[in-house]
PDB file of C-alpha atoms in Angstrom:
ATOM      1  CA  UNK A  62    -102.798 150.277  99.593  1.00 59.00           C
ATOM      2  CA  UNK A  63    -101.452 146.715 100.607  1.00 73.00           C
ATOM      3  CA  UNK A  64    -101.009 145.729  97.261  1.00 75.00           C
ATOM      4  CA  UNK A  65    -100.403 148.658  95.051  1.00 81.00           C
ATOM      5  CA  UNK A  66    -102.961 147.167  92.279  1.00 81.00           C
ATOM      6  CA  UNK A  67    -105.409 149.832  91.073  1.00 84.00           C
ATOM      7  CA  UNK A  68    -109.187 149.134  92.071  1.00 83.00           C
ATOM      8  CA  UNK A  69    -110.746 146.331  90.207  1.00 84.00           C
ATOM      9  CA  UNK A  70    -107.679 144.765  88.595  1.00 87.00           C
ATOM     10  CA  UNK A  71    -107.126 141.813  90.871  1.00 87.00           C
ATOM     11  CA  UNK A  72    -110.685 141.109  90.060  1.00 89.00           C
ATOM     12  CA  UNK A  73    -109.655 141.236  85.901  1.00 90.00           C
ATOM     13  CA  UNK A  74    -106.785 139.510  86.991  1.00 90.00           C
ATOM     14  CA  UNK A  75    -108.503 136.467  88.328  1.00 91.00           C
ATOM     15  CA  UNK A  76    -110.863 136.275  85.584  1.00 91.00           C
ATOM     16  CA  UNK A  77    -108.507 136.297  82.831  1.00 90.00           C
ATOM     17  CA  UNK A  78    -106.786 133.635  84.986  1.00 91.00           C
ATOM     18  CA  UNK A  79    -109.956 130.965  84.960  1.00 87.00           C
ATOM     19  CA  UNK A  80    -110.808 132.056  81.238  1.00 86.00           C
ATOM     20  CA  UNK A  81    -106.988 130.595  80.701  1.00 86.00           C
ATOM     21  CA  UNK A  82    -107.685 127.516  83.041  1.00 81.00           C
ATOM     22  CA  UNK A  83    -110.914 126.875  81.208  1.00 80.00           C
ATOM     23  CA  UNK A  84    -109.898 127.071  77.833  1.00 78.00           C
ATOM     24  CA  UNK A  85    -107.155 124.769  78.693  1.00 75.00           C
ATOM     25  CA  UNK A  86    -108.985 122.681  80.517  1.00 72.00           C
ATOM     26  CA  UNK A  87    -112.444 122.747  79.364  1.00 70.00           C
ATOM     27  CA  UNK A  88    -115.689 122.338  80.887  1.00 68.00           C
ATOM     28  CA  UNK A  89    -117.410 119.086  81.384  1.00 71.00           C
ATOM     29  CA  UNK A  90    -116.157 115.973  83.652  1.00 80.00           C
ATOM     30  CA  UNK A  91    -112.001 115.785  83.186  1.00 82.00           C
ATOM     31  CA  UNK A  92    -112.307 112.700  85.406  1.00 87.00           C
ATOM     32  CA  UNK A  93    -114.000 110.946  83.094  1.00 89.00           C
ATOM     33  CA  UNK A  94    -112.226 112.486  79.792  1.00 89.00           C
ATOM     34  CA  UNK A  95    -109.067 111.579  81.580  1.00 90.00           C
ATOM     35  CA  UNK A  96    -109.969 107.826  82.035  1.00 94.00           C
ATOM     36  CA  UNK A  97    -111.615 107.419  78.639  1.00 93.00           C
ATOM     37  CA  UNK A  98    -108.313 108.774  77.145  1.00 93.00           C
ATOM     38  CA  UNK A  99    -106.180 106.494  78.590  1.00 95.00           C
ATOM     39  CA  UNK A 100    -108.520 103.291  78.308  1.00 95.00           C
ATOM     40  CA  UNK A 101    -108.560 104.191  75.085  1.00 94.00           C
ATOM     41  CA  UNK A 102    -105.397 104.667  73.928  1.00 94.00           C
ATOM     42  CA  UNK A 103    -104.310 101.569  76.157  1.00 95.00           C
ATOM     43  CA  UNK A 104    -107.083  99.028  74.597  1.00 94.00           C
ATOM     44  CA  UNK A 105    -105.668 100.454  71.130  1.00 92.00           C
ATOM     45  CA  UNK A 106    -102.207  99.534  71.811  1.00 93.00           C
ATOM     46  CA  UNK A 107    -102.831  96.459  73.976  1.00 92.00           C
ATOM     47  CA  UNK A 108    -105.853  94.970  72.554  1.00 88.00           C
ATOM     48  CA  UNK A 109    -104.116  92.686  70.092  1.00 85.00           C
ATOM     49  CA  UNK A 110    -101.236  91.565  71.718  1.00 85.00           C
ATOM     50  CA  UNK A 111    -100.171  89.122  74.584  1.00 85.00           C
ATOM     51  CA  UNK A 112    -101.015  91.260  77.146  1.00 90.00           C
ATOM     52  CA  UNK A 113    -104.943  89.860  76.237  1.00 88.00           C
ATOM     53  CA  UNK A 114    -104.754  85.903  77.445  1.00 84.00           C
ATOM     54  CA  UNK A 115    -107.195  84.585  74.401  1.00 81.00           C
ATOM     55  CA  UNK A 116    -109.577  82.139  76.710  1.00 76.00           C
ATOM     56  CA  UNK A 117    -111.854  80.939  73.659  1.00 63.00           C
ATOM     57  CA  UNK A 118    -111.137  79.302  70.679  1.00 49.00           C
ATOM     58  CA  UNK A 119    -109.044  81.241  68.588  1.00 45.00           C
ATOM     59  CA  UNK A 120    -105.121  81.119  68.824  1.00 45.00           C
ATOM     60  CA  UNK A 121    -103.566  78.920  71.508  1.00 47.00           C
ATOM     61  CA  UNK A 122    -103.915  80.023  75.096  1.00 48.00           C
ATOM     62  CA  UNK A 123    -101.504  76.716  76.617  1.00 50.00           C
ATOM     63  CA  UNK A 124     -98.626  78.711  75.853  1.00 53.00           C
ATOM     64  CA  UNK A 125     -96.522  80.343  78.266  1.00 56.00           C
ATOM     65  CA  UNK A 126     -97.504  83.986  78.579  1.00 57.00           C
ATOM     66  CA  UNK A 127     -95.305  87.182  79.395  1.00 62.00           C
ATOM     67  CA  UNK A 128     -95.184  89.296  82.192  1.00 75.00           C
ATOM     68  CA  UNK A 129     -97.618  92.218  82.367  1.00 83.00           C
ATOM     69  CA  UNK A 130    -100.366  90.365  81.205  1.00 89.00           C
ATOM     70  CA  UNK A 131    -103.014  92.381  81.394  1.00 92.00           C
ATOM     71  CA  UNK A 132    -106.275  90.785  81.476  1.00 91.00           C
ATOM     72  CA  UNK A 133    -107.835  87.994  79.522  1.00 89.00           C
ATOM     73  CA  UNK A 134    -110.150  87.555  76.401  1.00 87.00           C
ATOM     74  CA  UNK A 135    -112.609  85.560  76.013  1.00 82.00           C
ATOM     75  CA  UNK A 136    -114.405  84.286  73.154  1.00 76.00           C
ATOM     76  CA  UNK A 137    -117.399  81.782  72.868  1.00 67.00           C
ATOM     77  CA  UNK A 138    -118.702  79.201  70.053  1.00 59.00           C
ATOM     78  CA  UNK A 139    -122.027  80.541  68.907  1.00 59.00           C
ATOM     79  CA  UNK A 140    -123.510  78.347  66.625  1.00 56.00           C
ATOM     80  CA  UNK A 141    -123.249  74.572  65.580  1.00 57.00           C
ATOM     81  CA  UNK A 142    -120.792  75.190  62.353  1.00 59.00           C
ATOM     82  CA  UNK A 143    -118.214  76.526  64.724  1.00 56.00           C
ATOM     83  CA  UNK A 144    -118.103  79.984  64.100  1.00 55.00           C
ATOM     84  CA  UNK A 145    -117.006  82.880  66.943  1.00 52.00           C
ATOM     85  CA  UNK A 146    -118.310  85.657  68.340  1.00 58.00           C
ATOM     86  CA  UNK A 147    -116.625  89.099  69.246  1.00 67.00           C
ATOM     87  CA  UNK A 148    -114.872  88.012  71.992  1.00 77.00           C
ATOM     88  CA  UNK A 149    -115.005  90.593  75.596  1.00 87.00           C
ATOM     89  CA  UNK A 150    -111.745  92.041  77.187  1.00 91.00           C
ATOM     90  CA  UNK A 151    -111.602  91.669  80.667  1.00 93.00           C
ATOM     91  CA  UNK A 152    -108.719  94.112  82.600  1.00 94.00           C
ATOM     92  CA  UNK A 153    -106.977  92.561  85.508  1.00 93.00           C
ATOM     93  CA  UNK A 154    -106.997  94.811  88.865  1.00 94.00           C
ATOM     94  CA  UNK A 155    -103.083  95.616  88.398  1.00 93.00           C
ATOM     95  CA  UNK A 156    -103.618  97.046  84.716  1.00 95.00           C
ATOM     96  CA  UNK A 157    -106.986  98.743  86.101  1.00 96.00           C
ATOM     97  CA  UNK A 158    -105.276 100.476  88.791  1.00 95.00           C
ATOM     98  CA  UNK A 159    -101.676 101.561  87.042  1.00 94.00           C
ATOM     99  CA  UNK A 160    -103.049 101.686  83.255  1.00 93.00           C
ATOM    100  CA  UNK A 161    -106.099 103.119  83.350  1.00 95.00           C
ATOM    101  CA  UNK A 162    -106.427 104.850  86.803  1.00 95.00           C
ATOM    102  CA  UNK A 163    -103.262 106.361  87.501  1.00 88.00           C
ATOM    103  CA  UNK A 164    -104.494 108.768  89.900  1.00 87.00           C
ATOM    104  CA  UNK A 165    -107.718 108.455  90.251  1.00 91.00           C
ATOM    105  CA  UNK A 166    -108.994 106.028  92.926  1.00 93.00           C
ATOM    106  CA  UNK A 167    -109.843 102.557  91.644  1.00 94.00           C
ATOM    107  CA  UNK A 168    -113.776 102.557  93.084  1.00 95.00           C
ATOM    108  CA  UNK A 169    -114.327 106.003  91.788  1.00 95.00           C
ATOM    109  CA  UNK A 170    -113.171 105.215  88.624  1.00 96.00           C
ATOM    110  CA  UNK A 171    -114.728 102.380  87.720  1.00 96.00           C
ATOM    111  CA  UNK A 172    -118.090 103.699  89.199  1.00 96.00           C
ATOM    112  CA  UNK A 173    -117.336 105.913  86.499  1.00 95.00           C
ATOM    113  CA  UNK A 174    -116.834 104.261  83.798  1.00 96.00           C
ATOM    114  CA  UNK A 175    -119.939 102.125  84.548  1.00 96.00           C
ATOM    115  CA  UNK A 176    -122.122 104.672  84.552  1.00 95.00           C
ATOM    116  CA  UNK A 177    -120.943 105.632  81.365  1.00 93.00           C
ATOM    117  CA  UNK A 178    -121.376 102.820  79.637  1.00 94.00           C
ATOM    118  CA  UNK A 179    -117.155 101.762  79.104  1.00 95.00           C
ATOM    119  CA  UNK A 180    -117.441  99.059  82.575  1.00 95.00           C
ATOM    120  CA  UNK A 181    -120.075  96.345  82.403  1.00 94.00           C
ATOM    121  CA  UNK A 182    -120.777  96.388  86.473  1.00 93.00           C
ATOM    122  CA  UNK A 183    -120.621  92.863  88.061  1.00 89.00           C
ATOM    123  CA  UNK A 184    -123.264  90.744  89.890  1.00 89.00           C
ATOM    124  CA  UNK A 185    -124.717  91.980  93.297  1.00 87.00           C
ATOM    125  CA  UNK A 186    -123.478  95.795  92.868  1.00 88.00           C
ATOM    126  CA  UNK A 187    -119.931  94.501  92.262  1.00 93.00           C
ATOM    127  CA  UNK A 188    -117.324  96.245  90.000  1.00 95.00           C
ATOM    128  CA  UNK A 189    -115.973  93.783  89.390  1.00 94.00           C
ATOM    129  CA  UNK A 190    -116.900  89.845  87.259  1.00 92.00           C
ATOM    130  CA  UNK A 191    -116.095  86.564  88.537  1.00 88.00           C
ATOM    131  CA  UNK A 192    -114.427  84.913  85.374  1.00 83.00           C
ATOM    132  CA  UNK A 193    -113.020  81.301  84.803  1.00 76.00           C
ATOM    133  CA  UNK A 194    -110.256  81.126  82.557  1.00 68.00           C
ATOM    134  CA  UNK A 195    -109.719  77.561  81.761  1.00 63.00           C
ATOM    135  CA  UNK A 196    -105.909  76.529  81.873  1.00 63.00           C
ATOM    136  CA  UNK A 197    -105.256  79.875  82.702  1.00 57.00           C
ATOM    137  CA  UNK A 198    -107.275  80.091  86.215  1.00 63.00           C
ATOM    138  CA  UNK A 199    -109.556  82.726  86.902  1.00 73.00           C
ATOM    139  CA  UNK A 200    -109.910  85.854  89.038  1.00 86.00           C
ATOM    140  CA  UNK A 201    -111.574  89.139  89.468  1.00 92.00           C
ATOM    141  CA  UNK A 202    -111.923  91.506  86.100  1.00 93.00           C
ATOM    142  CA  UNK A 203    -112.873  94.315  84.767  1.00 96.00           C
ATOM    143  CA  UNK A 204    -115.023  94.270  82.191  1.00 94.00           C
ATOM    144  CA  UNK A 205    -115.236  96.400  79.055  1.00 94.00           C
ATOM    145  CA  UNK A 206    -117.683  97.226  76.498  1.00 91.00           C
ATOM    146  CA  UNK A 207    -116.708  97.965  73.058  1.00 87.00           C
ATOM    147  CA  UNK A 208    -117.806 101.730  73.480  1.00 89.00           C
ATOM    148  CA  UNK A 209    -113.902 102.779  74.255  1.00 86.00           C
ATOM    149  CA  UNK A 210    -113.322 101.808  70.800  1.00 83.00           C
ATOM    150  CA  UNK A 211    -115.375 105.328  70.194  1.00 78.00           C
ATOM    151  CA  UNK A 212    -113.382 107.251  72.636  1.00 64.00           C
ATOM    152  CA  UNK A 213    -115.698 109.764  74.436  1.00 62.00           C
ATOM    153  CA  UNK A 214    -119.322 110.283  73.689  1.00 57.00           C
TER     154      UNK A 214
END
């Protein structure tokens, strides 16, 4: 005997083990549960504050704006009696990568979250959306559907 365990009952032991890591843990794609958690809670906190440049029409975007911005959004005029549209939130690479990722590599996770509907992918297989931001310049962003407002589907 090298281990002095009776026949069988590292087996039982091993199993009870990954019934406990699967309860725990459940089954389905933590990747993605883990990224829609924490875009999530981070749109819910963030979403209505200045860490959201406002590029369109409502509020004043000429002032001076914090550090840890984290991305920009935009509305648009829709009709001719000056009304608004939902505006879209677009997430800077920084608050991608340390908000939202935090562990999981940036590609993989956006591929992610564009296949699932959270992303809106950019133009020629891109991740990514060219967007110009008026006073405020432009850049690379992110951009997000209003599906993390449901949290995961």
């Amino acid at each position: 005997k090298l281990t002095g365990w009776r026949a069988g009952q590292c087996n039982t032991a091993v199993r009870d083990c990954f019934i406990a890591w699967l309860n725990e843990f459940g089954g389905g794609n933590r990747e993605l549960t883990q990224l829609v958690a924490r875009l999530t809670d981070f749109m819910e906190i963030n979403s209505q504050t200045n860490r959201f440049i406002n590029t369109g029409g409502i509020g004043d975007s000429s002032t001076t704006h914090p550090r840890g911005v984290a991305g920009i959004y935009k509305t648009e005029r829709y009709d001719s009696e000056s009304r608004w549209k939902n505006g879209d939130y677009y997430l800077n690479g920084a608050a991608f990568s340390s908000e939202i990722c935090d562990g999981i590599g940036k590609r993989a996770a956006a591929k992610l979250l564009i296949d699932n509907g959270y992303l809106v992918g950019g133009k020629d297989n891109r991740q990514t959306h060219q967007v110009r931001a008026g006073k405020n310049g432009g850049g690379r962003y992110y951009r997000l559907t209003d599906k993390w407002r449901g949290g995961i589907q």
